[in-house]
mmCIF file of C-alpha atoms in Angstrom:
data_model
loop_
_atom_site.group_PDB
_atom_site.id
_atom_site.type_symbol
_atom_site.label_atom_id
_atom_site.label_comp_id
_atom_site.label_asym_id
_atom_site.label_seq_id
_atom_site.Cartn_x
_atom_site.Cartn_y
_atom_site.Cartn_z
ATOM 1 C CA MET A 1 -4.567 -8.245 -24.076
ATOM 2 C CA SER A 2 -4.364 -6.547 -20.722
ATOM 3 C CA GLY A 3 -1.561 -5.353 -19.038
ATOM 4 C CA ALA A 4 0.184 -6.323 -15.685
ATOM 5 C CA PRO A 5 1.986 -3.646 -13.649
ATOM 6 C CA PHE A 6 5.861 -3.952 -12.881
ATOM 7 C CA VAL A 7 6.015 -3.966 -9.017
ATOM 8 C CA VAL A 8 2.925 -3.661 -6.746
ATOM 9 C CA VAL A 9 4.243 -2.244 -3.602
ATOM 10 C CA ILE A 10 2.352 -2.928 -0.305
ATOM 11 C CA GLY A 11 2.216 -2.791 3.612
ATOM 12 C CA PRO A 12 1.027 -1.042 6.738
ATOM 13 C CA PRO A 13 0.306 2.825 7.222
ATOM 14 C CA GLY A 14 3.538 4.687 7.861
ATOM 15 C CA VAL A 15 5.723 2.222 5.640
ATOM 16 C CA GLY A 16 6.367 5.005 2.720
ATOM 17 C CA LYS A 17 4.414 3.021 0.350
ATOM 18 C CA SER A 18 3.777 6.359 -1.926
ATOM 19 C CA THR A 19 7.032 7.376 -1.490
ATOM 20 C CA VAL A 20 8.912 4.342 -2.253
ATOM 21 C CA ALA A 21 6.953 3.835 -5.556
ATOM 22 C CA ARG A 22 7.926 7.025 -6.709
ATOM 23 C CA GLY A 23 10.952 6.701 -6.596
ATOM 24 C CA LEU A 24 10.797 3.319 -8.004
ATOM 25 C CA ALA A 25 8.708 4.983 -10.657
ATOM 26 C CA ASP A 26 11.543 7.483 -10.907
ATOM 27 C CA ARG A 27 14.451 5.084 -11.090
ATOM 28 C CA LEU A 28 13.077 2.766 -13.766
ATOM 29 C CA GLY A 29 11.385 5.339 -15.533
ATOM 30 C CA ARG A 30 8.139 4.087 -15.147
ATOM 31 C CA PRO A 31 4.460 5.782 -14.672
ATOM 32 C CA LEU A 32 3.197 5.574 -10.886
ATOM 33 C CA LEU A 33 -0.213 4.995 -10.115
ATOM 34 C CA ASP A 34 -1.673 5.040 -6.515
ATOM 35 C CA SER A 35 -4.814 3.158 -5.240
ATOM 36 C CA ASP A 36 -5.662 6.015 -2.835
ATOM 37 C CA THR A 37 -5.097 8.472 -5.224
ATOM 38 C CA ILE A 38 -7.448 7.168 -7.787
ATOM 39 C CA VAL A 39 -10.237 6.497 -5.494
ATOM 40 C CA GLU A 40 -9.510 10.180 -4.181
ATOM 41 C CA GLU A 41 -10.037 11.380 -7.641
ATOM 42 C CA ARG A 42 -12.612 9.113 -8.953
ATOM 43 C CA GLU A 43 -14.855 10.010 -5.734
ATOM 44 C CA GLY A 44 -13.691 13.515 -6.005
ATOM 45 C CA ARG A 45 -13.240 13.731 -1.969
ATOM 46 C CA SER A 46 -10.533 12.664 0.639
ATOM 47 C CA ILE A 47 -10.107 9.222 1.987
ATOM 48 C CA SER A 48 -11.182 10.685 5.367
ATOM 49 C CA ASP A 49 -14.577 12.543 3.843
ATOM 50 C CA ILE A 50 -15.447 9.384 2.238
ATOM 51 C CA PHE A 51 -15.220 7.500 5.411
ATOM 52 C CA VAL A 52 -16.868 9.778 7.533
ATOM 53 C CA GLU A 53 -19.439 10.441 4.708
ATOM 54 C CA SER A 54 -20.306 7.053 3.139
ATOM 55 C CA GLY A 55 -18.760 4.284 5.339
ATOM 56 C CA GLU A 56 -15.857 2.037 5.292
ATOM 57 C CA GLU A 57 -17.797 -0.022 3.020
ATOM 58 C CA HIS A 58 -18.284 2.454 0.169
ATOM 59 C CA PHE A 59 -14.489 3.110 0.737
ATOM 60 C CA ARG A 60 -13.758 -0.682 0.392
ATOM 61 C CA ALA A 61 -15.412 -1.044 -2.712
ATOM 62 C CA ALA A 62 -14.086 2.112 -4.560
ATOM 63 C CA GLU A 63 -10.810 0.951 -3.779
ATOM 64 C CA GLN A 64 -11.149 -2.770 -5.035
ATOM 65 C CA GLU A 65 -12.462 -0.882 -8.337
ATOM 66 C CA ALA A 66 -9.657 1.291 -8.338
ATOM 67 C CA VAL A 67 -6.778 -1.504 -8.008
ATOM 68 C CA LEU A 68 -8.849 -4.189 -10.120
ATOM 69 C CA ASP A 69 -8.486 -1.138 -12.842
ATOM 70 C CA ALA A 70 -4.759 -0.664 -11.860
ATOM 71 C CA LEU A 71 -3.936 -4.232 -11.865
ATOM 72 C CA GLU A 72 -4.426 -3.986 -15.802
ATOM 73 C CA GLN A 73 -2.083 -1.366 -16.355
ATOM 74 C CA ASP A 74 0.837 -2.463 -18.108
ATOM 75 C CA GLY A 75 4.727 -1.155 -16.705
ATOM 76 C CA VAL A 76 3.775 0.610 -13.805
ATOM 77 C CA VAL A 77 4.582 1.116 -10.205
ATOM 78 C CA LEU A 78 1.356 0.818 -8.154
ATOM 79 C CA ALA A 79 1.268 1.541 -4.287
ATOM 80 C CA LEU A 80 -1.750 0.171 -2.734
ATOM 81 C CA GLY A 81 -3.485 1.398 0.473
ATOM 82 C CA GLY A 82 -2.607 -0.641 3.246
ATOM 83 C CA GLY A 83 -5.933 -1.909 3.710
ATOM 84 C CA ALA A 84 -6.420 -2.991 0.188
ATOM 85 C CA PRO A 85 -5.056 -6.695 -0.097
ATOM 86 C CA MET A 86 -7.448 -7.383 2.424
ATOM 87 C CA ILE A 87 -10.454 -7.198 0.020
ATOM 88 C CA PRO A 88 -10.637 -10.596 -0.983
ATOM 89 C CA ALA A 89 -11.207 -9.623 -4.852
ATOM 90 C CA VAL A 90 -7.596 -8.087 -4.381
ATOM 91 C CA THR A 91 -5.782 -10.855 -2.756
ATOM 92 C CA GLU A 92 -6.817 -13.050 -5.260
ATOM 93 C CA ALA A 93 -5.720 -10.492 -8.095
ATOM 94 C CA LEU A 94 -2.531 -9.983 -6.375
ATOM 95 C CA SER A 95 -1.314 -13.601 -6.621
ATOM 96 C CA ARG A 96 -0.276 -13.420 -9.870
ATOM 97 C CA HIS A 97 1.471 -10.004 -9.663
ATOM 98 C CA ARG A 98 5.005 -8.946 -8.383
ATOM 99 C CA VAL A 99 4.392 -7.575 -4.970
ATOM 100 C CA LEU A 100 6.870 -5.968 -2.832
ATOM 101 C CA PHE A 101 5.750 -5.529 1.071
ATOM 102 C CA LEU A 102 7.676 -2.885 2.895
ATOM 103 C CA ASP A 103 7.234 -3.796 6.095
ATOM 104 C CA VAL A 104 8.124 -1.477 9.415
ATOM 105 C CA GLY A 105 7.620 -1.472 13.145
ATOM 106 C CA ILE A 106 5.292 0.808 15.422
ATOM 107 C CA ALA A 107 8.200 2.845 16.410
ATOM 108 C CA ASP A 108 8.791 3.724 12.787
ATOM 109 C CA ALA A 109 6.035 3.957 11.669
ATOM 110 C CA ALA A 110 4.779 6.577 14.643
ATOM 111 C CA LYS A 111 7.300 8.458 13.887
ATOM 112 C CA ARG A 112 6.340 8.741 9.852
ATOM 113 C CA ILE A 113 2.811 9.199 10.261
ATOM 114 C CA GLY A 114 2.338 10.686 13.893
ATOM 115 C CA PHE A 115 -1.042 8.929 13.856
ATOM 116 C CA ASP A 116 -2.908 11.887 12.872
ATOM 117 C CA LYS A 117 -6.613 11.961 12.350
ATOM 118 C CA SER A 118 -6.312 11.547 8.565
ATOM 119 C CA ARG A 119 -5.938 8.378 8.729
ATOM 120 C CA PRO A 120 -9.721 7.009 9.666
ATOM 121 C CA LEU A 121 -8.833 3.356 11.014
ATOM 122 C CA LEU A 122 -6.033 4.926 13.519
ATOM 123 C CA SER A 123 -8.073 7.661 14.798
ATOM 124 C CA VAL A 124 -9.358 6.322 18.422
ATOM 125 C CA ASN A 125 -6.342 5.041 20.224
ATOM 126 C CA PRO A 126 -4.134 5.081 16.897
ATOM 127 C CA ARG A 127 -0.959 2.863 18.420
ATOM 128 C CA GLN A 128 -3.349 0.360 19.534
ATOM 129 C CA SER A 129 -5.141 0.109 16.252
ATOM 130 C CA TRP A 130 -1.880 0.001 14.439
ATOM 131 C CA ILE A 131 -0.802 -2.922 16.544
ATOM 132 C CA ARG A 132 -4.265 -4.540 15.760
ATOM 133 C CA THR A 133 -4.457 -3.646 12.049
ATOM 134 C CA MET A 134 -1.106 -5.164 11.460
ATOM 135 C CA GLU A 135 -1.510 -8.103 13.352
ATOM 136 C CA THR A 136 -4.437 -8.868 11.115
ATOM 137 C CA ARG A 137 -2.876 -7.903 8.150
ATOM 138 C CA ARG A 138 0.571 -9.224 8.005
ATOM 139 C CA PRO A 139 -0.008 -12.876 7.186
ATOM 140 C CA THR A 140 -1.819 -11.311 4.147
ATOM 141 C CA TYR A 141 1.038 -9.281 2.977
ATOM 142 C CA GLU A 142 3.823 -11.826 3.705
ATOM 143 C CA SER A 143 1.609 -14.393 1.632
ATOM 144 C CA LEU A 144 1.195 -12.332 -0.863
ATOM 145 C CA ALA A 145 4.934 -10.624 -1.236
ATOM 146 C CA THR A 146 7.218 -11.927 -3.849
ATOM 147 C CA HIS A 147 9.851 -9.392 -2.447
ATOM 148 C CA ARG A 148 10.226 -8.148 1.726
ATOM 149 C CA VAL A 149 12.178 -5.231 2.295
ATOM 150 C CA ASP A 150 12.580 -4.218 6.359
ATOM 151 C CA THR A 151 12.037 0.214 5.797
ATOM 152 C CA ALA A 152 12.751 0.295 10.126
ATOM 153 C CA GLY A 153 15.687 3.120 10.578
ATOM 154 C CA ARG A 154 16.161 3.150 6.480
ATOM 155 C CA ASP A 155 16.070 6.532 4.644
ATOM 156 C CA VAL A 156 13.768 6.235 1.315
ATOM 157 C CA ASP A 157 17.500 6.154 -1.136
ATOM 158 C CA ALA A 158 18.212 2.897 1.199
ATOM 159 C CA VAL A 159 14.979 1.162 0.598
ATOM 160 C CA VAL A 160 14.291 1.908 -2.917
ATOM 161 C CA ALA A 161 18.235 0.867 -3.689
ATOM 162 C CA GLU A 162 17.545 -2.796 -1.999
ATOM 163 C CA ALA A 163 13.766 -2.619 -3.724
ATOM 164 C CA MET A 164 15.946 -1.988 -6.904
ATOM 165 C CA THR A 165 18.513 -4.938 -5.860
ATOM 166 C CA LEU A 166 15.534 -7.262 -5.287
ATOM 167 C CA LEU A 167 13.179 -6.287 -8.294
ATOM 168 C CA GLU A 168 16.738 -6.665 -10.858
ATOM 169 C CA ASP A 169 17.537 -10.128 -9.640
ATOM 170 C CA ALA A 170 14.130 -11.627 -9.999
#
C-alpha cells in the first residue's frame, strides 16, 4: 500500500515554498521533500542547466516523475516547484491530497527572489513574466488548495504558524 504526504506546498516563484515547507517539517517532526531538489539530484545538474541544455519539455517530464514518486511517500511535507501543479498528471494526482497554497503579490515576490537569472521562466522581462505566469497558474493553485496562506509582508515564522493552525484544524 502506498503512502501519502502529510501536506503538499504549492505556489508561485518567490512565495517561499521550500522555506515554509522546511519550517513545517521541522515543527511537525516530519521528513521534507522538495521536487526541485529531487529533479536536480536525479539529473545531476541544476534546473537552470536542465532548461538550457535539454529544454522545458524535458524538465517537465522529469518534474512529473519526481512529483508522482514523492506523492507516494507517507507522512512527508512536500514542496513543489511553481509549475508542477500545471502538469495534467500532477494536477490530477494533487486533487487527492491535502494542499497548502502559499499566495503572494508581485511586490513581495520581487523582494524575495529579485528576479534573478537562475529562474528560467523569469529570465526575460521578469516582472511581466511573473505576472503573466501567476495569471495563468492562480486558478489551478486555488482549485487544488485545501488551505491557503497569504505570505505578503510576513516572515517565515508567521506563515508557518498560520499553516500549522490550519493543518491542525483540518
